[in-house]
mmCIF file of C-alpha atoms in Angstrom:
data_model
loop_
_atom_site.group_PDB
_atom_site.id
_atom_site.type_symbol
_atom_site.label_atom_id
_atom_site.label_comp_id
_atom_site.label_asym_id
_atom_site.label_seq_id
_atom_site.Cartn_x
_atom_site.Cartn_y
_atom_site.Cartn_z
ATOM 1 C CA UNK A 13 -196.291 116.456 110.330
ATOM 2 C CA UNK A 14 -198.670 114.375 112.387
ATOM 3 C CA UNK A 15 -196.625 111.905 114.445
ATOM 4 C CA UNK A 16 -197.089 108.217 113.750
ATOM 5 C CA UNK A 17 -198.481 106.629 116.888
ATOM 6 C CA UNK A 18 -198.019 103.064 117.949
ATOM 7 C CA UNK A 19 -201.150 100.988 117.495
ATOM 8 C CA UNK A 20 -200.998 97.796 119.575
ATOM 9 C CA UNK A 21 -201.872 94.539 117.807
ATOM 10 C CA UNK A 22 -202.101 96.278 114.455
ATOM 11 C CA UNK A 23 -201.340 93.882 111.616
ATOM 12 C CA UNK A 24 -200.386 96.633 109.228
ATOM 13 C CA UNK A 25 -200.350 100.389 109.029
ATOM 14 C CA UNK A 26 -200.924 102.627 106.035
ATOM 15 C CA UNK A 27 -197.970 103.590 103.914
ATOM 16 C CA UNK A 28 -195.656 105.923 105.753
ATOM 17 C CA UNK A 29 -195.236 109.454 104.359
ATOM 18 C CA UNK A 30 -192.123 110.712 106.076
ATOM 19 C CA UNK A 31 -189.784 113.630 105.723
ATOM 20 C CA UNK A 32 -187.031 112.503 103.402
ATOM 21 C CA UNK A 33 -189.240 110.028 101.553
ATOM 22 C CA UNK A 34 -190.312 111.451 98.222
ATOM 23 C CA UNK A 35 -194.043 112.148 97.972
ATOM 24 C CA UNK A 36 -193.702 111.863 94.191
ATOM 25 C CA UNK A 37 -193.350 108.074 94.426
ATOM 26 C CA UNK A 38 -195.878 107.414 97.182
ATOM 27 C CA UNK A 39 -198.667 106.937 94.672
ATOM 28 C CA UNK A 40 -196.811 103.948 93.228
ATOM 29 C CA UNK A 41 -197.576 101.868 96.317
ATOM 30 C CA UNK A 42 -200.520 99.611 95.748
ATOM 31 C CA UNK A 43 -200.934 100.682 92.122
ATOM 32 C CA UNK A 44 -199.592 98.930 89.079
ATOM 33 C CA UNK A 45 -197.647 101.291 86.869
ATOM 34 C CA UNK A 46 -198.349 101.152 83.124
ATOM 35 C CA UNK A 47 -195.758 99.334 81.040
ATOM 36 C CA UNK A 48 -193.450 101.256 78.695
ATOM 37 C CA UNK A 49 -193.395 100.824 74.963
ATOM 38 C CA UNK A 50 -190.234 99.064 73.674
ATOM 39 C CA UNK A 51 -188.654 102.247 72.321
ATOM 40 C CA UNK A 52 -189.052 104.186 75.563
ATOM 41 C CA UNK A 53 -187.821 101.219 77.594
ATOM 42 C CA UNK A 54 -184.679 100.881 75.489
ATOM 43 C CA UNK A 55 -183.983 104.615 75.619
ATOM 44 C CA UNK A 56 -184.381 104.795 79.398
ATOM 45 C CA UNK A 57 -182.168 101.745 79.935
ATOM 46 C CA UNK A 58 -179.454 103.185 77.698
ATOM 47 C CA UNK A 59 -179.511 106.504 79.547
ATOM 48 C CA UNK A 60 -178.943 104.708 82.845
ATOM 49 C CA UNK A 61 -176.192 102.456 81.497
ATOM 50 C CA UNK A 62 -174.402 105.273 79.668
ATOM 51 C CA UNK A 63 -174.377 107.389 82.822
ATOM 52 C CA UNK A 64 -173.046 104.571 85.006
ATOM 53 C CA UNK A 65 -170.378 103.684 82.436
ATOM 54 C CA UNK A 66 -169.055 107.252 82.399
ATOM 55 C CA UNK A 67 -168.239 106.872 86.102
ATOM 56 C CA UNK A 68 -167.249 103.195 86.399
ATOM 57 C CA UNK A 69 -164.541 102.664 83.807
ATOM 58 C CA UNK A 70 -164.352 99.263 82.132
ATOM 59 C CA UNK A 71 -167.168 97.631 84.116
ATOM 60 C CA UNK A 72 -170.069 97.639 81.685
ATOM 61 C CA UNK A 73 -171.057 94.074 82.645
ATOM 62 C CA UNK A 74 -171.367 95.059 86.310
ATOM 63 C CA UNK A 75 -173.452 98.098 85.371
ATOM 64 C CA UNK A 76 -175.793 95.994 83.247
ATOM 65 C CA UNK A 77 -176.242 93.388 85.974
ATOM 66 C CA UNK A 78 -177.000 96.109 88.530
ATOM 67 C CA UNK A 79 -179.712 97.498 86.233
ATOM 68 C CA UNK A 80 -181.014 93.968 85.636
ATOM 69 C CA UNK A 81 -181.458 93.441 89.377
ATOM 70 C CA UNK A 82 -183.207 96.801 89.767
ATOM 71 C CA UNK A 83 -185.697 96.027 86.990
ATOM 72 C CA UNK A 84 -186.268 92.514 88.362
ATOM 73 C CA UNK A 85 -187.185 93.997 91.776
ATOM 74 C CA UNK A 86 -184.260 92.351 93.491
ATOM 75 C CA UNK A 87 -181.371 93.376 95.708
ATOM 76 C CA UNK A 88 -177.705 93.455 94.776
ATOM 77 C CA UNK A 89 -174.637 92.327 96.721
ATOM 78 C CA UNK A 90 -171.296 93.711 95.503
ATOM 79 C CA UNK A 91 -168.317 91.835 96.951
ATOM 80 C CA UNK A 92 -164.647 92.621 96.418
ATOM 81 C CA UNK A 93 -161.536 94.053 98.027
ATOM 82 C CA UNK A 94 -161.564 97.715 99.089
ATOM 83 C CA UNK A 95 -160.957 100.417 96.520
ATOM 84 C CA UNK A 96 -162.294 98.849 93.320
ATOM 85 C CA UNK A 97 -165.489 100.917 93.058
ATOM 86 C CA UNK A 98 -168.133 98.904 94.933
ATOM 87 C CA UNK A 99 -169.691 101.893 96.688
ATOM 88 C CA UNK A 100 -169.160 104.091 93.645
ATOM 89 C CA UNK A 101 -171.238 101.713 91.524
ATOM 90 C CA UNK A 102 -174.045 101.755 94.093
ATOM 91 C CA UNK A 103 -174.018 105.552 94.412
ATOM 92 C CA UNK A 104 -173.905 106.085 90.660
ATOM 93 C CA UNK A 105 -176.865 103.790 90.007
ATOM 94 C CA UNK A 106 -178.815 105.578 92.737
ATOM 95 C CA UNK A 107 -178.059 109.022 91.313
ATOM 96 C CA UNK A 108 -179.297 108.124 87.856
ATOM 97 C CA UNK A 109 -182.816 107.852 89.288
ATOM 98 C CA UNK A 110 -184.764 110.817 90.633
ATOM 99 C CA UNK A 111 -185.758 109.145 93.891
ATOM 100 C CA UNK A 112 -184.779 109.004 97.546
ATOM 101 C CA UNK A 113 -181.443 107.458 98.505
ATOM 102 C CA UNK A 114 -180.017 106.647 101.932
ATOM 103 C CA UNK A 115 -176.604 105.254 102.741
ATOM 104 C CA UNK A 116 -175.861 103.161 105.824
ATOM 105 C CA UNK A 117 -172.280 102.613 106.922
ATOM 106 C CA UNK A 118 -172.361 99.249 108.673
ATOM 107 C CA UNK A 119 -170.084 99.046 111.708
ATOM 108 C CA UNK A 120 -169.835 96.578 114.627
ATOM 109 C CA UNK A 121 -171.726 98.976 116.935
ATOM 110 C CA UNK A 122 -174.612 99.658 114.527
ATOM 111 C CA UNK A 123 -177.977 98.750 116.077
ATOM 112 C CA UNK A 124 -181.007 97.241 114.324
ATOM 113 C CA UNK A 125 -183.050 100.321 115.265
ATOM 114 C CA UNK A 126 -180.551 102.487 113.380
ATOM 115 C CA UNK A 127 -181.625 100.635 110.250
ATOM 116 C CA UNK A 128 -185.370 100.178 110.728
ATOM 117 C CA UNK A 129 -186.328 102.983 113.100
ATOM 118 C CA UNK A 130 -187.606 103.118 116.645
ATOM 119 C CA UNK A 131 -190.685 104.142 118.627
ATOM 120 C CA UNK A 132 -189.954 106.983 121.051
ATOM 121 C CA UNK A 133 -192.212 108.002 123.908
ATOM 122 C CA UNK A 134 -193.332 111.631 123.705
ATOM 123 C CA UNK A 135 -193.888 112.911 127.219
ATOM 124 C CA UNK A 136 -195.907 115.885 126.001
ATOM 125 C CA UNK A 137 -198.456 113.819 124.070
ATOM 126 C CA UNK A 138 -198.004 110.676 126.182
ATOM 127 C CA UNK A 139 -197.885 108.641 122.999
ATOM 128 C CA UNK A 140 -195.242 106.613 121.183
ATOM 129 C CA UNK A 141 -194.038 108.226 117.967
ATOM 130 C CA UNK A 142 -192.240 106.301 115.245
ATOM 131 C CA UNK A 143 -188.913 107.696 114.081
ATOM 132 C CA UNK A 144 -188.015 106.078 110.736
ATOM 133 C CA UNK A 145 -184.603 104.560 110.153
ATOM 134 C CA UNK A 146 -182.339 104.832 107.142
ATOM 135 C CA UNK A 147 -184.108 101.994 105.317
ATOM 136 C CA UNK A 148 -186.978 104.327 104.409
ATOM 137 C CA UNK A 149 -185.788 105.255 100.921
ATOM 138 C CA UNK A 150 -186.210 103.956 97.382
ATOM 139 C CA UNK A 151 -182.568 102.867 97.129
ATOM 140 C CA UNK A 152 -180.662 101.926 100.274
ATOM 141 C CA UNK A 153 -176.881 101.603 100.032
ATOM 142 C CA UNK A 154 -175.495 99.326 102.721
ATOM 143 C CA UNK A 155 -171.759 99.952 102.774
ATOM 144 C CA UNK A 156 -169.567 97.127 104.139
ATOM 145 C CA UNK A 157 -172.617 95.206 105.303
ATOM 146 C CA UNK A 158 -170.571 92.340 106.701
ATOM 147 C CA UNK A 159 -168.858 94.560 109.281
ATOM 148 C CA UNK A 160 -172.057 94.621 111.344
ATOM 149 C CA UNK A 161 -173.176 91.866 113.679
ATOM 150 C CA UNK A 162 -175.636 89.207 112.576
ATOM 151 C CA UNK A 163 -178.316 90.825 114.741
ATOM 152 C CA UNK A 164 -178.065 94.098 112.828
ATOM 153 C CA UNK A 165 -177.812 92.352 109.469
ATOM 154 C CA UNK A 166 -181.026 90.486 110.238
ATOM 155 C CA UNK A 167 -182.858 93.807 110.577
ATOM 156 C CA UNK A 168 -182.855 93.946 106.778
ATOM 157 C CA UNK A 169 -184.537 90.562 106.262
ATOM 158 C CA UNK A 170 -188.143 91.766 106.462
ATOM 159 C CA UNK A 171 -187.348 94.944 104.542
ATOM 160 C CA UNK A 172 -185.811 93.059 101.637
ATOM 161 C CA UNK A 173 -188.398 90.290 101.397
ATOM 162 C CA UNK A 174 -191.681 92.037 102.253
ATOM 163 C CA UNK A 175 -190.809 95.704 101.612
ATOM 164 C CA UNK A 176 -192.022 96.703 105.039
ATOM 165 C CA UNK A 177 -190.731 97.367 108.551
ATOM 166 C CA UNK A 178 -192.419 96.089 111.709
ATOM 167 C CA UNK A 179 -191.645 97.918 114.946
ATOM 168 C CA UNK A 180 -193.511 97.227 118.201
ATOM 169 C CA UNK A 181 -196.220 95.265 116.400
ATOM 170 C CA UNK A 182 -196.936 97.913 113.762
ATOM 171 C CA UNK A 183 -195.932 97.463 110.118
ATOM 172 C CA UNK A 184 -194.879 100.363 107.912
ATOM 173 C CA UNK A 185 -194.744 99.921 104.140
ATOM 174 C CA UNK A 186 -191.674 101.039 102.243
ATOM 175 C CA UNK A 187 -192.035 103.137 99.123
ATOM 176 C CA UNK A 188 -191.694 101.538 95.702
ATOM 177 C CA UNK A 189 -189.462 100.942 93.889
ATOM 178 C CA UNK A 190 -187.274 99.635 96.708
ATOM 179 C CA UNK A 191 -183.791 98.191 96.305
ATOM 180 C CA UNK A 192 -180.911 97.405 98.639
ATOM 181 C CA UNK A 193 -177.434 97.650 97.134
ATOM 182 C CA UNK A 194 -174.977 96.250 99.671
ATOM 183 C CA UNK A 195 -171.199 96.090 99.487
ATOM 184 C CA UNK A 196 -169.015 93.709 101.437
ATOM 185 C CA UNK A 197 -165.360 92.890 101.805
ATOM 186 C CA UNK A 198 -164.102 89.299 101.484
ATOM 187 C CA UNK A 199 -164.719 87.402 104.720
ATOM 188 C CA UNK A 200 -161.026 86.744 105.292
ATOM 189 C CA UNK A 201 -160.389 90.468 105.764
ATOM 190 C CA UNK A 202 -160.083 92.144 109.155
ATOM 191 C CA UNK A 203 -163.260 92.813 111.149
ATOM 192 C CA UNK A 204 -165.827 91.047 108.977
ATOM 193 C CA UNK A 205 -168.745 88.779 109.881
ATOM 194 C CA UNK A 206 -170.038 86.226 107.366
ATOM 195 C CA UNK A 207 -173.549 86.951 106.124
ATOM 196 C CA UNK A 208 -176.099 84.397 107.335
ATOM 197 C CA UNK A 209 -177.387 82.037 104.637
ATOM 198 C CA UNK A 210 -180.909 83.464 105.037
ATOM 199 C CA UNK A 211 -179.680 86.955 104.231
ATOM 200 C CA UNK A 212 -177.510 85.897 101.291
ATOM 201 C CA UNK A 213 -180.578 84.169 99.854
ATOM 202 C CA UNK A 214 -182.449 87.477 99.791
ATOM 203 C CA UNK A 215 -179.932 89.107 97.482
ATOM 204 C CA UNK A 216 -180.957 88.404 93.917
ATOM 205 C CA UNK A 217 -177.418 88.579 92.568
ATOM 206 C CA UNK A 218 -173.834 88.990 93.682
ATOM 207 C CA UNK A 219 -171.154 90.543 91.539
ATOM 208 C CA UNK A 220 -167.446 91.039 91.958
ATOM 209 C CA UNK A 221 -166.033 94.260 90.548
ATOM 210 C CA UNK A 222 -162.473 93.066 89.981
ATOM 211 C CA UNK A 223 -159.562 95.300 89.097
ATOM 212 C CA UNK A 224 -159.904 97.423 85.954
ATOM 213 C CA UNK A 225 -157.750 96.634 82.961
ATOM 214 C CA UNK A 226 -154.716 98.783 82.158
ATOM 215 C CA UNK A 227 -156.441 101.120 79.693
ATOM 216 C CA UNK A 228 -159.440 101.675 81.977
ATOM 217 C CA UNK A 229 -157.140 102.455 84.902
ATOM 218 C CA UNK A 230 -155.197 105.005 82.834
ATOM 219 C CA UNK A 231 -158.501 106.566 81.732
ATOM 220 C CA UNK A 232 -159.557 106.775 85.365
ATOM 221 C CA UNK A 233 -156.361 108.631 86.283
ATOM 222 C CA UNK A 234 -156.853 111.094 83.456
ATOM 223 C CA UNK A 235 -160.516 111.901 84.093
ATOM 224 C CA UNK A 236 -161.133 111.388 87.817
ATOM 225 C CA UNK A 237 -158.102 112.882 89.560
ATOM 226 C CA UNK A 238 -159.327 116.480 89.735
ATOM 227 C CA UNK A 239 -162.947 116.000 90.783
ATOM 228 C CA UNK A 240 -165.177 113.160 91.901
ATOM 229 C CA UNK A 241 -166.944 111.568 88.929
ATOM 230 C CA UNK A 242 -170.176 111.614 90.915
ATOM 231 C CA UNK A 243 -170.196 115.417 90.802
ATOM 232 C CA UNK A 244 -171.312 115.328 87.165
ATOM 233 C CA UNK A 245 -173.971 112.637 87.598
ATOM 234 C CA UNK A 246 -177.602 113.723 87.510
ATOM 235 C CA UNK A 247 -180.880 111.823 87.335
ATOM 236 C CA UNK A 248 -181.752 110.547 83.854
ATOM 237 C CA UNK A 249 -185.015 108.759 84.782
ATOM 238 C CA UNK A 250 -187.683 109.248 87.422
ATOM 239 C CA UNK A 251 -189.000 106.775 89.962
ATOM 240 C CA UNK A 252 -192.179 106.564 87.873
ATOM 241 C CA UNK A 253 -190.070 105.649 84.840
ATOM 242 C CA UNK A 254 -188.421 102.852 86.809
ATOM 243 C CA UNK A 255 -191.831 101.591 87.961
ATOM 244 C CA UNK A 256 -192.979 101.523 84.328
ATOM 245 C CA UNK A 257 -189.806 99.672 83.297
ATOM 246 C CA UNK A 258 -190.433 97.120 86.044
ATOM 247 C CA UNK A 259 -193.999 96.678 84.767
ATOM 248 C CA UNK A 260 -192.589 96.076 81.287
ATOM 249 C CA UNK A 261 -190.268 93.366 82.611
ATOM 250 C CA UNK A 262 -193.162 91.699 84.417
ATOM 251 C CA UNK A 263 -194.997 91.304 81.104
ATOM 252 C CA UNK A 264 -192.141 89.425 79.424
ATOM 253 C CA UNK A 265 -193.414 86.007 78.333
ATOM 254 C CA UNK A 266 -191.914 82.798 79.763
ATOM 255 C CA UNK A 267 -192.670 79.516 77.991
ATOM 256 C CA UNK A 268 -193.310 76.281 79.825
ATOM 257 C CA UNK A 269 -190.057 74.863 78.455
ATOM 258 C CA UNK A 270 -188.035 77.730 79.949
ATOM 259 C CA UNK A 271 -189.771 77.296 83.299
ATOM 260 C CA UNK A 272 -188.911 73.599 83.293
ATOM 261 C CA UNK A 273 -185.311 74.395 82.347
ATOM 262 C CA UNK A 274 -185.065 76.868 85.245
ATOM 263 C CA UNK A 275 -186.355 74.270 87.693
ATOM 264 C CA UNK A 276 -183.916 71.722 86.276
ATOM 265 C CA UNK A 277 -181.022 74.061 87.040
ATOM 266 C CA UNK A 278 -182.144 74.426 90.646
ATOM 267 C CA UNK A 279 -182.750 70.718 91.184
ATOM 268 C CA UNK A 280 -179.352 69.892 89.681
ATOM 269 C CA UNK A 281 -177.641 72.043 92.322
ATOM 270 C CA UNK A 282 -179.480 70.172 95.094
ATOM 271 C CA UNK A 283 -178.493 66.807 93.650
ATOM 272 C CA UNK A 284 -174.869 67.670 92.929
ATOM 273 C CA UNK A 285 -172.376 65.749 95.115
ATOM 274 C CA UNK A 286 -170.086 68.792 94.961
ATOM 275 C CA UNK A 287 -172.546 70.994 96.843
ATOM 276 C CA UNK A 288 -173.553 70.753 100.474
ATOM 277 C CA UNK A 289 -176.378 73.274 99.996
ATOM 278 C CA UNK A 290 -178.180 73.762 96.688
ATOM 279 C CA UNK A 291 -180.325 76.580 95.360
ATOM 280 C CA UNK A 292 -183.559 77.386 97.216
ATOM 281 C CA UNK A 293 -187.034 77.672 95.648
ATOM 282 C CA UNK A 294 -186.796 81.433 96.276
ATOM 283 C CA UNK A 295 -183.693 81.558 94.132
ATOM 284 C CA UNK A 296 -185.589 79.935 91.256
ATOM 285 C CA UNK A 297 -188.119 82.758 91.331
ATOM 286 C CA UNK A 298 -185.348 85.321 91.373
ATOM 287 C CA UNK A 299 -183.452 83.538 88.601
ATOM 288 C CA UNK A 300 -186.499 83.710 86.348
ATOM 289 C CA UNK A 301 -187.136 87.369 87.196
ATOM 290 C CA UNK A 302 -183.543 88.216 86.354
ATOM 291 C CA UNK A 303 -183.858 86.297 83.078
ATOM 292 C CA UNK A 304 -186.974 88.296 82.193
ATOM 293 C CA UNK A 305 -185.130 91.562 82.850
ATOM 294 C CA UNK A 306 -182.236 90.320 80.715
ATOM 295 C CA UNK A 307 -184.614 89.554 77.848
ATOM 296 C CA UNK A 308 -186.212 92.999 78.107
ATOM 297 C CA UNK A 309 -182.820 94.724 78.058
ATOM 298 C CA UNK A 310 -181.996 92.715 74.920
ATOM 299 C CA UNK A 311 -185.168 94.043 73.273
ATOM 300 C CA UNK A 312 -187.222 90.841 73.487
ATOM 301 C CA UNK A 313 -190.652 90.227 74.977
ATOM 302 C CA UNK A 314 -189.927 86.562 75.687
ATOM 303 C CA UNK A 315 -187.276 84.649 77.646
ATOM 304 C CA UNK A 316 -184.784 82.300 76.025
ATOM 305 C CA UNK A 317 -182.935 79.513 77.883
ATOM 306 C CA UNK A 318 -179.745 81.495 77.238
ATOM 307 C CA UNK A 319 -181.168 84.335 79.370
ATOM 308 C CA UNK A 320 -181.419 81.927 82.297
ATOM 309 C CA UNK A 321 -177.882 80.677 81.703
ATOM 310 C CA UNK A 322 -176.473 84.198 81.379
ATOM 311 C CA UNK A 323 -177.539 85.205 84.896
ATOM 312 C CA UNK A 324 -177.406 81.797 86.618
ATOM 313 C CA UNK A 325 -173.911 82.200 88.082
ATOM 314 C CA UNK A 326 -174.570 85.707 89.415
ATOM 315 C CA UNK A 327 -177.914 84.665 90.928
ATOM 316 C CA UNK A 328 -176.945 81.268 92.368
ATOM 317 C CA UNK A 329 -173.220 81.258 93.205
ATOM 318 C CA UNK A 330 -173.588 83.115 96.530
ATOM 319 C CA UNK A 331 -176.444 80.847 97.647
ATOM 320 C CA UNK A 332 -174.849 77.414 97.202
ATOM 321 C CA UNK A 333 -172.286 75.960 99.610
ATOM 322 C CA UNK A 334 -169.507 73.689 98.445
ATOM 323 C CA UNK A 335 -168.905 70.258 99.896
ATOM 324 C CA UNK A 336 -165.654 70.243 101.869
ATOM 325 C CA UNK A 337 -164.003 67.721 99.583
ATOM 326 C CA UNK A 338 -164.966 69.760 96.523
ATOM 327 C CA UNK A 339 -163.586 72.916 98.094
ATOM 328 C CA UNK A 340 -160.366 71.125 98.953
ATOM 329 C CA UNK A 341 -159.967 69.936 95.370
ATOM 330 C CA UNK A 342 -160.126 73.471 94.010
ATOM 331 C CA UNK A 343 -163.761 73.669 92.959
ATOM 332 C CA UNK A 344 -165.655 76.950 93.318
ATOM 333 C CA UNK A 345 -169.398 77.669 93.241
ATOM 334 C CA UNK A 346 -168.918 79.234 89.802
ATOM 335 C CA UNK A 347 -167.111 76.213 88.396
ATOM 336 C CA UNK A 348 -169.750 73.824 89.745
ATOM 337 C CA UNK A 349 -172.557 75.907 88.252
ATOM 338 C CA UNK A 350 -170.785 76.115 84.907
ATOM 339 C CA UNK A 351 -170.471 72.324 84.923
ATOM 340 C CA UNK A 352 -174.167 71.897 85.706
ATOM 341 C CA UNK A 353 -175.204 74.309 82.948
ATOM 342 C CA UNK A 354 -172.952 72.571 80.422
ATOM 343 C CA UNK A 355 -174.515 69.174 81.153
ATOM 344 C CA UNK A 356 -178.190 70.138 81.245
ATOM 345 C CA UNK A 357 -180.089 69.745 77.959
ATOM 346 C CA UNK A 358 -181.224 73.148 76.679
ATOM 347 C CA UNK A 359 -184.761 73.376 75.247
ATOM 348 C CA UNK A 360 -184.722 74.258 71.573
ATOM 349 C CA UNK A 361 -186.824 76.801 69.729
ATOM 350 C CA UNK A 362 -188.522 79.913 71.045
ATOM 351 C CA UNK A 363 -192.161 80.845 71.720
ATOM 352 C CA UNK A 364 -194.264 81.791 68.727
ATOM 353 C CA UNK A 365 -196.158 85.053 68.397
ATOM 354 C CA UNK A 366 -199.490 83.309 68.949
ATOM 355 C CA UNK A 367 -198.369 81.932 72.318
ATOM 356 C CA UNK A 368 -197.065 85.316 73.422
ATOM 357 C CA UNK A 369 -200.286 87.035 72.351
ATOM 358 C CA UNK A 370 -202.375 84.483 74.240
ATOM 359 C CA UNK A 371 -200.231 84.923 77.335
ATOM 360 C CA UNK A 372 -200.556 88.706 77.119
ATOM 361 C CA UNK A 373 -204.316 88.371 76.853
ATOM 362 C CA UNK A 374 -204.479 86.224 79.979
ATOM 363 C CA UNK A 375 -202.497 88.849 81.907
ATOM 364 C CA UNK A 376 -204.674 91.715 80.689
ATOM 365 C CA UNK A 377 -208.256 90.464 80.603
#
């Protein structure tokens, strides 16, 4: 393989074809994948969900939200106490897709270059050669992300937002689809660092696994004690399938009323006296993308206000910061968001077929 040489003052470099990065998905970069028909989309989504649900007992809602974030081109943060299946959910989702997967165990001594890669001087050629880091994969699992220092955590900011890595002035594109699934322990646990607000804002959604119910825990003991449940998991879709599913989600129609409702939710968080920090404009974009993925998974080609409400807590709760008095009185980000959603007027009706057809025509001239 021809080494990648450092090019000073280069604004961007061509997409990186590296050992360990699947050539089968390289052609997706820079090219829009064709959308799936509704039947194929539903079948592919069900294959993914059914596979995840055979491994993660009693957590179908978490599995669906993880798939929603993947199809909305976002990143997922899974937060809970150790041992409830955070990493298992991330690994299972990754294995259902025939694409490249890397796992990073975040520790206090992990360096930013371990994540992004580093340029190494080759004495034989007298040139700098780029050695890619673990982030060069379609799905990157960041295990216990809040055990690393803020400096190392910040190495993911450019990757997550711009899907590229810049080292020594040269930018390297990451292959598509690209998703970070990070797990973290509660911040009051030993050896954890709180995630900076800027990094939390780049995760589309945060979920908490929670303990399984009694029946699910008994089922887990009966089926998972002899062998790891991951041993039986195989890919049920390809990276090209996922790209086509993402293209399908992008074509979901959003009416003006739903857009205004989404903005109203965000502005209400900024005006709430219970919150010291409200939702950012970036979070409004991600909220709408998640709502579009939710609509597609429900078999619709248009977004309802209920789709926005269904994902609002998962998308916004980790971004807002409570006022100290509100926190002292027992409020939580989830309770504040539920109160805001209950008070906001919900637009009535749904888009007609003519409006959806016109919108589709404007997207596909």
